[in-house]
Tab-separated table of C-alpha atoms in Angstrom:
chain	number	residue	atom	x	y	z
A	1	UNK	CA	43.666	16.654	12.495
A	2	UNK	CA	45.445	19.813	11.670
A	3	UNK	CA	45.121	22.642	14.107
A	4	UNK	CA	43.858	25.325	11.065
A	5	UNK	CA	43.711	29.313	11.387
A	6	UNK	CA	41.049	30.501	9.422
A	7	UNK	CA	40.930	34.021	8.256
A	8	UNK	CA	37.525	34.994	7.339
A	9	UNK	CA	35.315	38.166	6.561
A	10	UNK	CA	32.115	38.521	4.922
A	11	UNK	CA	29.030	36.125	3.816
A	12	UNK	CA	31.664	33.570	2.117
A	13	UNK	CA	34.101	33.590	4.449
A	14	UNK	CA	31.090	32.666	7.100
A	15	UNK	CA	29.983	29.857	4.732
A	16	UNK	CA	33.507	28.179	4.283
A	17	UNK	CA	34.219	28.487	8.334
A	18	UNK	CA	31.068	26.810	9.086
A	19	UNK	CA	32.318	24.349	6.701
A	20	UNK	CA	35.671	23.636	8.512
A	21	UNK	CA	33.735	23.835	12.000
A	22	UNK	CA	31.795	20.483	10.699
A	23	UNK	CA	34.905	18.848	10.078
A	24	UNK	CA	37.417	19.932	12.862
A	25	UNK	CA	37.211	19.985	16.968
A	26	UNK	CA	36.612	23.080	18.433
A	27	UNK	CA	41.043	23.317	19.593
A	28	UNK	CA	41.821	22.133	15.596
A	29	UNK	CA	39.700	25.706	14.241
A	30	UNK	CA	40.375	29.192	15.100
A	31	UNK	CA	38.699	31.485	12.749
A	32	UNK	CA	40.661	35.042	13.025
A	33	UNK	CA	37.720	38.089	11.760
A	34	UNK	CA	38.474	41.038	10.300
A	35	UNK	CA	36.811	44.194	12.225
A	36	UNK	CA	37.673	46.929	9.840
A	37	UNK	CA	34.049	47.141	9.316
A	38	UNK	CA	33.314	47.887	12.646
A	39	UNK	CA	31.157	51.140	12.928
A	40	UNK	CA	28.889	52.563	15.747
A	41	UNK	CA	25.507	52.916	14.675
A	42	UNK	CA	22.760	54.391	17.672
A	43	UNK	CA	25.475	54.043	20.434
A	44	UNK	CA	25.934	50.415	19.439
A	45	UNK	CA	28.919	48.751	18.554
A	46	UNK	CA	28.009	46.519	15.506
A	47	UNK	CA	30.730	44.278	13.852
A	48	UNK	CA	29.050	43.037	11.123
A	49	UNK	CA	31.830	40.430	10.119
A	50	UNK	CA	32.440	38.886	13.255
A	51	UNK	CA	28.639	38.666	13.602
A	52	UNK	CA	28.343	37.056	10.363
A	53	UNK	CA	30.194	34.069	11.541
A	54	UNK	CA	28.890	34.090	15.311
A	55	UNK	CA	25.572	33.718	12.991
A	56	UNK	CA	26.848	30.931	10.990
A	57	UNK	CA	28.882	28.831	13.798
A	58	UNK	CA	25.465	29.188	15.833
A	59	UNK	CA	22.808	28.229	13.367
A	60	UNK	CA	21.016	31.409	13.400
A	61	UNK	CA	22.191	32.743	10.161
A	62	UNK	CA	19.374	34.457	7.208
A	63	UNK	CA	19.568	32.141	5.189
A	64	UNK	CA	18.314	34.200	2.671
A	65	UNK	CA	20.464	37.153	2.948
A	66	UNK	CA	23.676	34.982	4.711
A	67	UNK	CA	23.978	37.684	6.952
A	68	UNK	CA	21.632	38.677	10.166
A	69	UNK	CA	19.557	36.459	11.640
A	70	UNK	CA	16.871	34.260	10.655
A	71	UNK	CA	13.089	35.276	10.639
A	72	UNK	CA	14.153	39.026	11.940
A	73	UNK	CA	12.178	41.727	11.191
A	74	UNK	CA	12.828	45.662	11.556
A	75	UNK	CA	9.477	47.041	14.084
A	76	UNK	CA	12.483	49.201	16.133
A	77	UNK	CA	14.319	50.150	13.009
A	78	UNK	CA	10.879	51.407	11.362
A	79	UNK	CA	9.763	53.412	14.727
A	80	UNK	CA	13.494	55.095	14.907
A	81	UNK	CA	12.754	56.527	11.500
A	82	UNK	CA	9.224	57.526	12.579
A	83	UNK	CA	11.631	59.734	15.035
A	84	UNK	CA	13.765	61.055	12.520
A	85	UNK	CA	16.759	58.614	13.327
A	86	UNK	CA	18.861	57.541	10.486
A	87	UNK	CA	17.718	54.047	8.990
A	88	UNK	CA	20.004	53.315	6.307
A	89	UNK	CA	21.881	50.353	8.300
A	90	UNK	CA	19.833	47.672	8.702
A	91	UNK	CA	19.604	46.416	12.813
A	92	UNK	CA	17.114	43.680	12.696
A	93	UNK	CA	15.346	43.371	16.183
A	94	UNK	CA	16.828	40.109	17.104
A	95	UNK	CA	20.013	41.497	15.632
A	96	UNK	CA	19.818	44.276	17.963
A	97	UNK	CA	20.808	42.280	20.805
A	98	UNK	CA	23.783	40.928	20.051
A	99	UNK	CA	25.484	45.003	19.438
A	100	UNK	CA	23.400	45.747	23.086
A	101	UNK	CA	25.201	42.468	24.512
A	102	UNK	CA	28.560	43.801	22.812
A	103	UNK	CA	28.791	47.437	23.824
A	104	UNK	CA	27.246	46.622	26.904
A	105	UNK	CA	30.039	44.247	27.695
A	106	UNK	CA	32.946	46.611	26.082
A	107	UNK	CA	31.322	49.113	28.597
A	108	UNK	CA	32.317	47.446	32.028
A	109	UNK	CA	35.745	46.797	30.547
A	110	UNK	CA	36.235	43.968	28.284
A	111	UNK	CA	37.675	43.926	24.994
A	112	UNK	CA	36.576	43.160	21.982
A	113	UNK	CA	38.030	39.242	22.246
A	114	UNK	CA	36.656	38.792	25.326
A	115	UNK	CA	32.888	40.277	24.677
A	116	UNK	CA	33.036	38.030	21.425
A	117	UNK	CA	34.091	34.708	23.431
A	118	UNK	CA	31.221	36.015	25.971
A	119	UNK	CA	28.646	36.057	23.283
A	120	UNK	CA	30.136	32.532	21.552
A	121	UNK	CA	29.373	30.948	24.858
A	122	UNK	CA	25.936	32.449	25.430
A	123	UNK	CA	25.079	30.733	22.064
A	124	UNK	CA	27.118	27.638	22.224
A	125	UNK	CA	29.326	28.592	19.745
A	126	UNK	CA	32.509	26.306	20.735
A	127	UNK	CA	34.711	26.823	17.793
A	128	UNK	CA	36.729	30.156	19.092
A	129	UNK	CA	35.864	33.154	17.053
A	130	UNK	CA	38.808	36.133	17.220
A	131	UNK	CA	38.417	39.703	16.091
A	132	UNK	CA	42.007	40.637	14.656
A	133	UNK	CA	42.688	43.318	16.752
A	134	UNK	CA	41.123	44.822	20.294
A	135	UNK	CA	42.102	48.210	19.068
A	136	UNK	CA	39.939	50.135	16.191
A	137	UNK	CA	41.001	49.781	13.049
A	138	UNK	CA	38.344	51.811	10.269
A	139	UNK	CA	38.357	50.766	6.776
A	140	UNK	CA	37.990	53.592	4.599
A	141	UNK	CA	36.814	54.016	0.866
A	142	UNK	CA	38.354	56.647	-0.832
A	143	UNK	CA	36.178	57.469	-3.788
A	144	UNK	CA	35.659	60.225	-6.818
A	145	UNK	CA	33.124	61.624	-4.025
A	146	UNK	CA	35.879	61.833	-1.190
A	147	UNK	CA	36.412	59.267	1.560
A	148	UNK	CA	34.019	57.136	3.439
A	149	UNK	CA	33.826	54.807	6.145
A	150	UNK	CA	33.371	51.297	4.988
A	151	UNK	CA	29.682	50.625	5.811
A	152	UNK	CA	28.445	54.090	3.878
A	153	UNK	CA	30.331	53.245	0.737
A	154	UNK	CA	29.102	49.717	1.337
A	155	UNK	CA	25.278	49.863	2.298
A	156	UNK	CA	24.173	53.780	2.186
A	157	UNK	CA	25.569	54.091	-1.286
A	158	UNK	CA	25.908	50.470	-2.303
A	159	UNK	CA	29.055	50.122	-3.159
A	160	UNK	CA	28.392	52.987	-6.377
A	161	UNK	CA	31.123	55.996	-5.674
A	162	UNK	CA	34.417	54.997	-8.215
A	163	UNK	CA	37.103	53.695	-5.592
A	164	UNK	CA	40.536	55.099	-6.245
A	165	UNK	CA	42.013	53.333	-2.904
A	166	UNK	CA	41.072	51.898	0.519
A	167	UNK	CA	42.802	52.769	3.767
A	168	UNK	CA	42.941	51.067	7.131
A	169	UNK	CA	42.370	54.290	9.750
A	170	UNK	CA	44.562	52.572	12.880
A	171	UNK	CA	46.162	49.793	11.769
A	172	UNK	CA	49.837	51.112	12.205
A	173	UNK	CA	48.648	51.785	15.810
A	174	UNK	CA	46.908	48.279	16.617
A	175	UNK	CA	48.000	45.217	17.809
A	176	UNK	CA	46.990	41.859	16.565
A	177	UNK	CA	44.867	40.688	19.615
A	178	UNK	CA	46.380	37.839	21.911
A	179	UNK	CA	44.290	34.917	20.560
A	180	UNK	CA	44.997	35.810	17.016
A	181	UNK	CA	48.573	35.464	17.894
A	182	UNK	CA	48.274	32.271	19.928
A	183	UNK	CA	46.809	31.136	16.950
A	184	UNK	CA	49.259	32.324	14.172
A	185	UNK	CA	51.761	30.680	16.704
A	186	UNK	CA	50.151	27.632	17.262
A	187	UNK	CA	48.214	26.526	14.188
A	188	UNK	CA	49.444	24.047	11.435
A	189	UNK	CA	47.559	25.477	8.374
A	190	UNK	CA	46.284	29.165	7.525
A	191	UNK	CA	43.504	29.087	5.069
A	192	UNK	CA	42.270	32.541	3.882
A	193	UNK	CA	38.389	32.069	3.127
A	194	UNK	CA	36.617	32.979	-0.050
A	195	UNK	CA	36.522	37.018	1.674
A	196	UNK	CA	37.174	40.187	-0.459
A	197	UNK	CA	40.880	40.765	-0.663
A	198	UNK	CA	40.722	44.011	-0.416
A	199	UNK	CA	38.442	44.728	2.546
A	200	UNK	CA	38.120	41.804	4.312
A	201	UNK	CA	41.859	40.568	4.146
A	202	UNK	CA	42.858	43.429	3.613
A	203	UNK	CA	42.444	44.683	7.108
A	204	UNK	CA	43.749	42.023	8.781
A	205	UNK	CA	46.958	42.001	6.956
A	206	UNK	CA	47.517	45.811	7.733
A	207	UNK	CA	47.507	44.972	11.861
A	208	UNK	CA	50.928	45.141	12.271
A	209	UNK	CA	53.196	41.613	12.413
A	210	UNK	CA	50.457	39.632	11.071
A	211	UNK	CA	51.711	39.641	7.227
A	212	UNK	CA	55.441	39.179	8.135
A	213	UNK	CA	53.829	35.707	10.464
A	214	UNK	CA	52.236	34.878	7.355
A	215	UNK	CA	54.781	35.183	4.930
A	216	UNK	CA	57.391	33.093	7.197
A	217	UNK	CA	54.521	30.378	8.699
A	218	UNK	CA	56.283	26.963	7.690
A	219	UNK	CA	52.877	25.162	7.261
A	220	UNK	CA	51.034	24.756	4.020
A	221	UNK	CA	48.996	28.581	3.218
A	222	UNK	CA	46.163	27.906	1.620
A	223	UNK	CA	43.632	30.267	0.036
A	224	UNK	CA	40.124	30.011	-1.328
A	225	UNK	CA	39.432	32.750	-4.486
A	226	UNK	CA	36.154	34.587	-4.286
A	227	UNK	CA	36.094	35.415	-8.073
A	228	UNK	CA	34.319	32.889	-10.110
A	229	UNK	CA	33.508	33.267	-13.318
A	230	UNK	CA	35.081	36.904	-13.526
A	231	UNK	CA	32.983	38.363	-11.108
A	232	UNK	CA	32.120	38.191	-7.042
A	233	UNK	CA	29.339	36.152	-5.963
A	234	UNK	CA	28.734	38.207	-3.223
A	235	UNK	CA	29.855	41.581	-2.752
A	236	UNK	CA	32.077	44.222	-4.249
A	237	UNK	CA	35.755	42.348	-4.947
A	238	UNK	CA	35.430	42.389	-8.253
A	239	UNK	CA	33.992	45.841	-9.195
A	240	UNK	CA	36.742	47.061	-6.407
A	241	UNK	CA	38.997	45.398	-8.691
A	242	UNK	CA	38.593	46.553	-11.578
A	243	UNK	CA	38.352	50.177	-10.579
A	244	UNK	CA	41.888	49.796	-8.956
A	245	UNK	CA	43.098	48.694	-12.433
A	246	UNK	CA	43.577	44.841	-11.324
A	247	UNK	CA	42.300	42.011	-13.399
A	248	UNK	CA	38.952	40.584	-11.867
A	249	UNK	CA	40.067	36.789	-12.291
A	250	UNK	CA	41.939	34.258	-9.864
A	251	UNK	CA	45.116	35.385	-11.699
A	252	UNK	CA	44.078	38.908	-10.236
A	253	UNK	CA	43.437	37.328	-6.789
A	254	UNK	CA	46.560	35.132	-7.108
A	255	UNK	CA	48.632	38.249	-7.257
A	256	UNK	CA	46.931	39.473	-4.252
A	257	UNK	CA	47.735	36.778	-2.153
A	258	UNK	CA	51.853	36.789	-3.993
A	259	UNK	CA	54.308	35.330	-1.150
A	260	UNK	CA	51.497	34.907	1.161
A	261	UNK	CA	49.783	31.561	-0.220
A	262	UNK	CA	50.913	28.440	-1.350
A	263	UNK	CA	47.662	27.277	-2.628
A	264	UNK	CA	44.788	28.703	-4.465
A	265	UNK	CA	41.788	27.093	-4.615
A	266	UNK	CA	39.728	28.150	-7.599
A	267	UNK	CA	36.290	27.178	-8.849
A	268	UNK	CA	36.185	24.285	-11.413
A	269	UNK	CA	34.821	26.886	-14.118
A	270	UNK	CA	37.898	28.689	-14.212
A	271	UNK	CA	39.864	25.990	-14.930
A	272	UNK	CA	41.772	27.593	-17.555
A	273	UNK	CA	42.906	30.115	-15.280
A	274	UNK	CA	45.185	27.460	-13.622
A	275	UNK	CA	48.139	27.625	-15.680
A	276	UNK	CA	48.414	31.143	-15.697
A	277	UNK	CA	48.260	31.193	-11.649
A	278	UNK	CA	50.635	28.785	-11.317
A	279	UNK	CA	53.236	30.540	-13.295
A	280	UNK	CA	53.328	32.887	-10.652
A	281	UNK	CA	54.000	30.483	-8.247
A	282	UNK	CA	51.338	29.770	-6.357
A	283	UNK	CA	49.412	26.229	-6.912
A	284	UNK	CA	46.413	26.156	-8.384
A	285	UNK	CA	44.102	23.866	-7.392
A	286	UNK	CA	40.257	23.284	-9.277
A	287	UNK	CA	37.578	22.353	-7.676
A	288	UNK	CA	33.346	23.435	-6.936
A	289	UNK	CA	33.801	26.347	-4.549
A	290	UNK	CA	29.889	27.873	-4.894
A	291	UNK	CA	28.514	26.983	-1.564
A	292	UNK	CA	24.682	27.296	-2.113
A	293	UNK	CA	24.116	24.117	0.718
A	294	UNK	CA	25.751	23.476	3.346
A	295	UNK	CA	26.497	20.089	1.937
A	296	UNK	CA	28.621	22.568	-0.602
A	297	UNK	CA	30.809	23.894	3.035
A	298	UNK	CA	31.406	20.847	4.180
A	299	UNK	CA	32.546	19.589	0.697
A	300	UNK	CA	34.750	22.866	0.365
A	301	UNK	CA	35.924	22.708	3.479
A	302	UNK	CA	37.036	19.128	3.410
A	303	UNK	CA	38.743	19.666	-0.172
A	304	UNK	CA	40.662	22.324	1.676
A	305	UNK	CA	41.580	19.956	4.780
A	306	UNK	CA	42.673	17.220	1.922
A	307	UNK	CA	45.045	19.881	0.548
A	308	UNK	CA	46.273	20.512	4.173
A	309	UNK	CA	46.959	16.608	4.853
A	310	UNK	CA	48.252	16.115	1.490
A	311	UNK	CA	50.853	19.136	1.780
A	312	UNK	CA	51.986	18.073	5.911
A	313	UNK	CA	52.569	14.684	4.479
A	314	UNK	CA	54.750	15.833	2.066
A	315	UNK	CA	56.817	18.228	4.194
């Protein structure tokens, strides 16, 4: 099998890397994360996108939200705001160990990579799980109310504030950490997951290098659209969108992803958006891509793997 890079953030990104975990060997499947959510909430570091798919990879996931962890509940969160702390993020008990575990770890020295392959191994996660960058990197939301970090545009005000922009706070100063390079190096395939191009590519495109390795990788680039239907199944892409004047469609995602895919995969319902994706060069290729079961990952994920083998044979 192809050794894949996977570039993931948010709930579908999670969904579609599980997928490809199913269906390659833990040395075939590096899943890159973006971290310009990161934020410190309490003291703690929280990462809530590289969390999302340590919660996926590991079986623990909410199945009900896709994010956090199954069967939490919120006793700590509720007695912090008996205090007077703020409660507006929401650090399930259970969740709260795995930001102790973190900032614990970046505390005696480690860095991000190597506190997030500490807390893979502590729950079996084998598949290797990469942050994009060891140094902070803060996406910012700059709205008709003045700019916010990510995760109060995003959860205290949910997503509401007009967007005129985003920004990436760091990036020009942060290096793409040594695994995601080994991996851009090494890997066969990249295959951008169904993640908010904006914020959740976004970020990892703006850590310096990793665009111009993406634009010259020789091996099939492959990209899965999370607009279906004209709007986001989960999450803000598409209101983002349309705020910043771009079409909320795959053509709009298609333009995105210009020079940096060769293939986008969009849902079978937008079918008719093919043609006009393809005239901009990039190959459109129709298929299911809601992932409601995981019987819908795996099936995603091994569409995408198909598309890999199908382009290496060619080349």
């Amino acid at each position: 099998m192809p050794r894949v890079l996977a570039i993931s953030g948010g709930v579908g990104g999670a969904k579609l890397a599980l997928g490809l975990s199913r269906l390659l060997a833990p040395e075939e499947l590096t899943v890159a994360v973006n971290t310009g959510d990161d934020e410190t909430f309490h003291g703690l570091h929280v990462s809530p996108d590289v969390d999302t798919v340590v919660y996926a990879l590991a079986g623990l996931t909410n199945p009900e939200t896709g994010w956090g962890v199954a069967g939490d509940s919120f006793r700590a969160l509720d007695a912090l705001g008996r205090l007077g702390g703020e409660t507006w993020f929401k650090l399930g008990d259970l969740d709260l160990a795995m930001h102790l575990r973190r900032t614990e770890l970046l505390a005696d020295g480690c860095t991000l990579t190597e506190a997030t392959r500490a807390i893979c191994e502590a729950l079996g996660v084998r598949h290797p799980v990469v942050p994009m960058s060891d140094a902070p990197v803060r996406t910012i939301a700059l709205t008709e109310h003045g700019e916010m970090a990510f995760q109060e545009y995003f959860v205290r005000h949910a997503c509401e504030p007009p967007i005129t922009g985003v920004r990436f706070a760091g990036a020009d100063d942060a290096p793409g950490s040594p695994a995601l390079s080994v991996a851009l190096t090494n890997a066969d395939a990249i295959v951008f997951c169904p993640s908010n191009p904006l914020v959740s590519i976004g970020p990892v495109l703006a850590v310096p290098g990793i665009r111009d390795a993406i634009e010259r990788f020789a091996g099939p680039r492959i990209a899965v659209s999370p607009i279906v239907g004209g709007r986001a199944l989960k999450g803000p892409a598409a209101k983002m969108m349309a705020e910043l004047g771009e079409e909320v469609s795959n053509v709009g995602v298609a333009r995105r992803y210009a020079g940096l895919v060769d293939t986008l995969v969009i849902d079978e319902g937008d079918a008719p958006e093919a043609s006009a994706v393809e005239a901009l060069g990039i190959a459109a290729h129709v298929t299911p891509t809601v992932m409601t079961t995981d019987a819908d990952k795996t099936a995603l994920a091994r569409e995408v793997l198909a598309l890999v083998s199908g382009h290496n044979s060619q080349g």
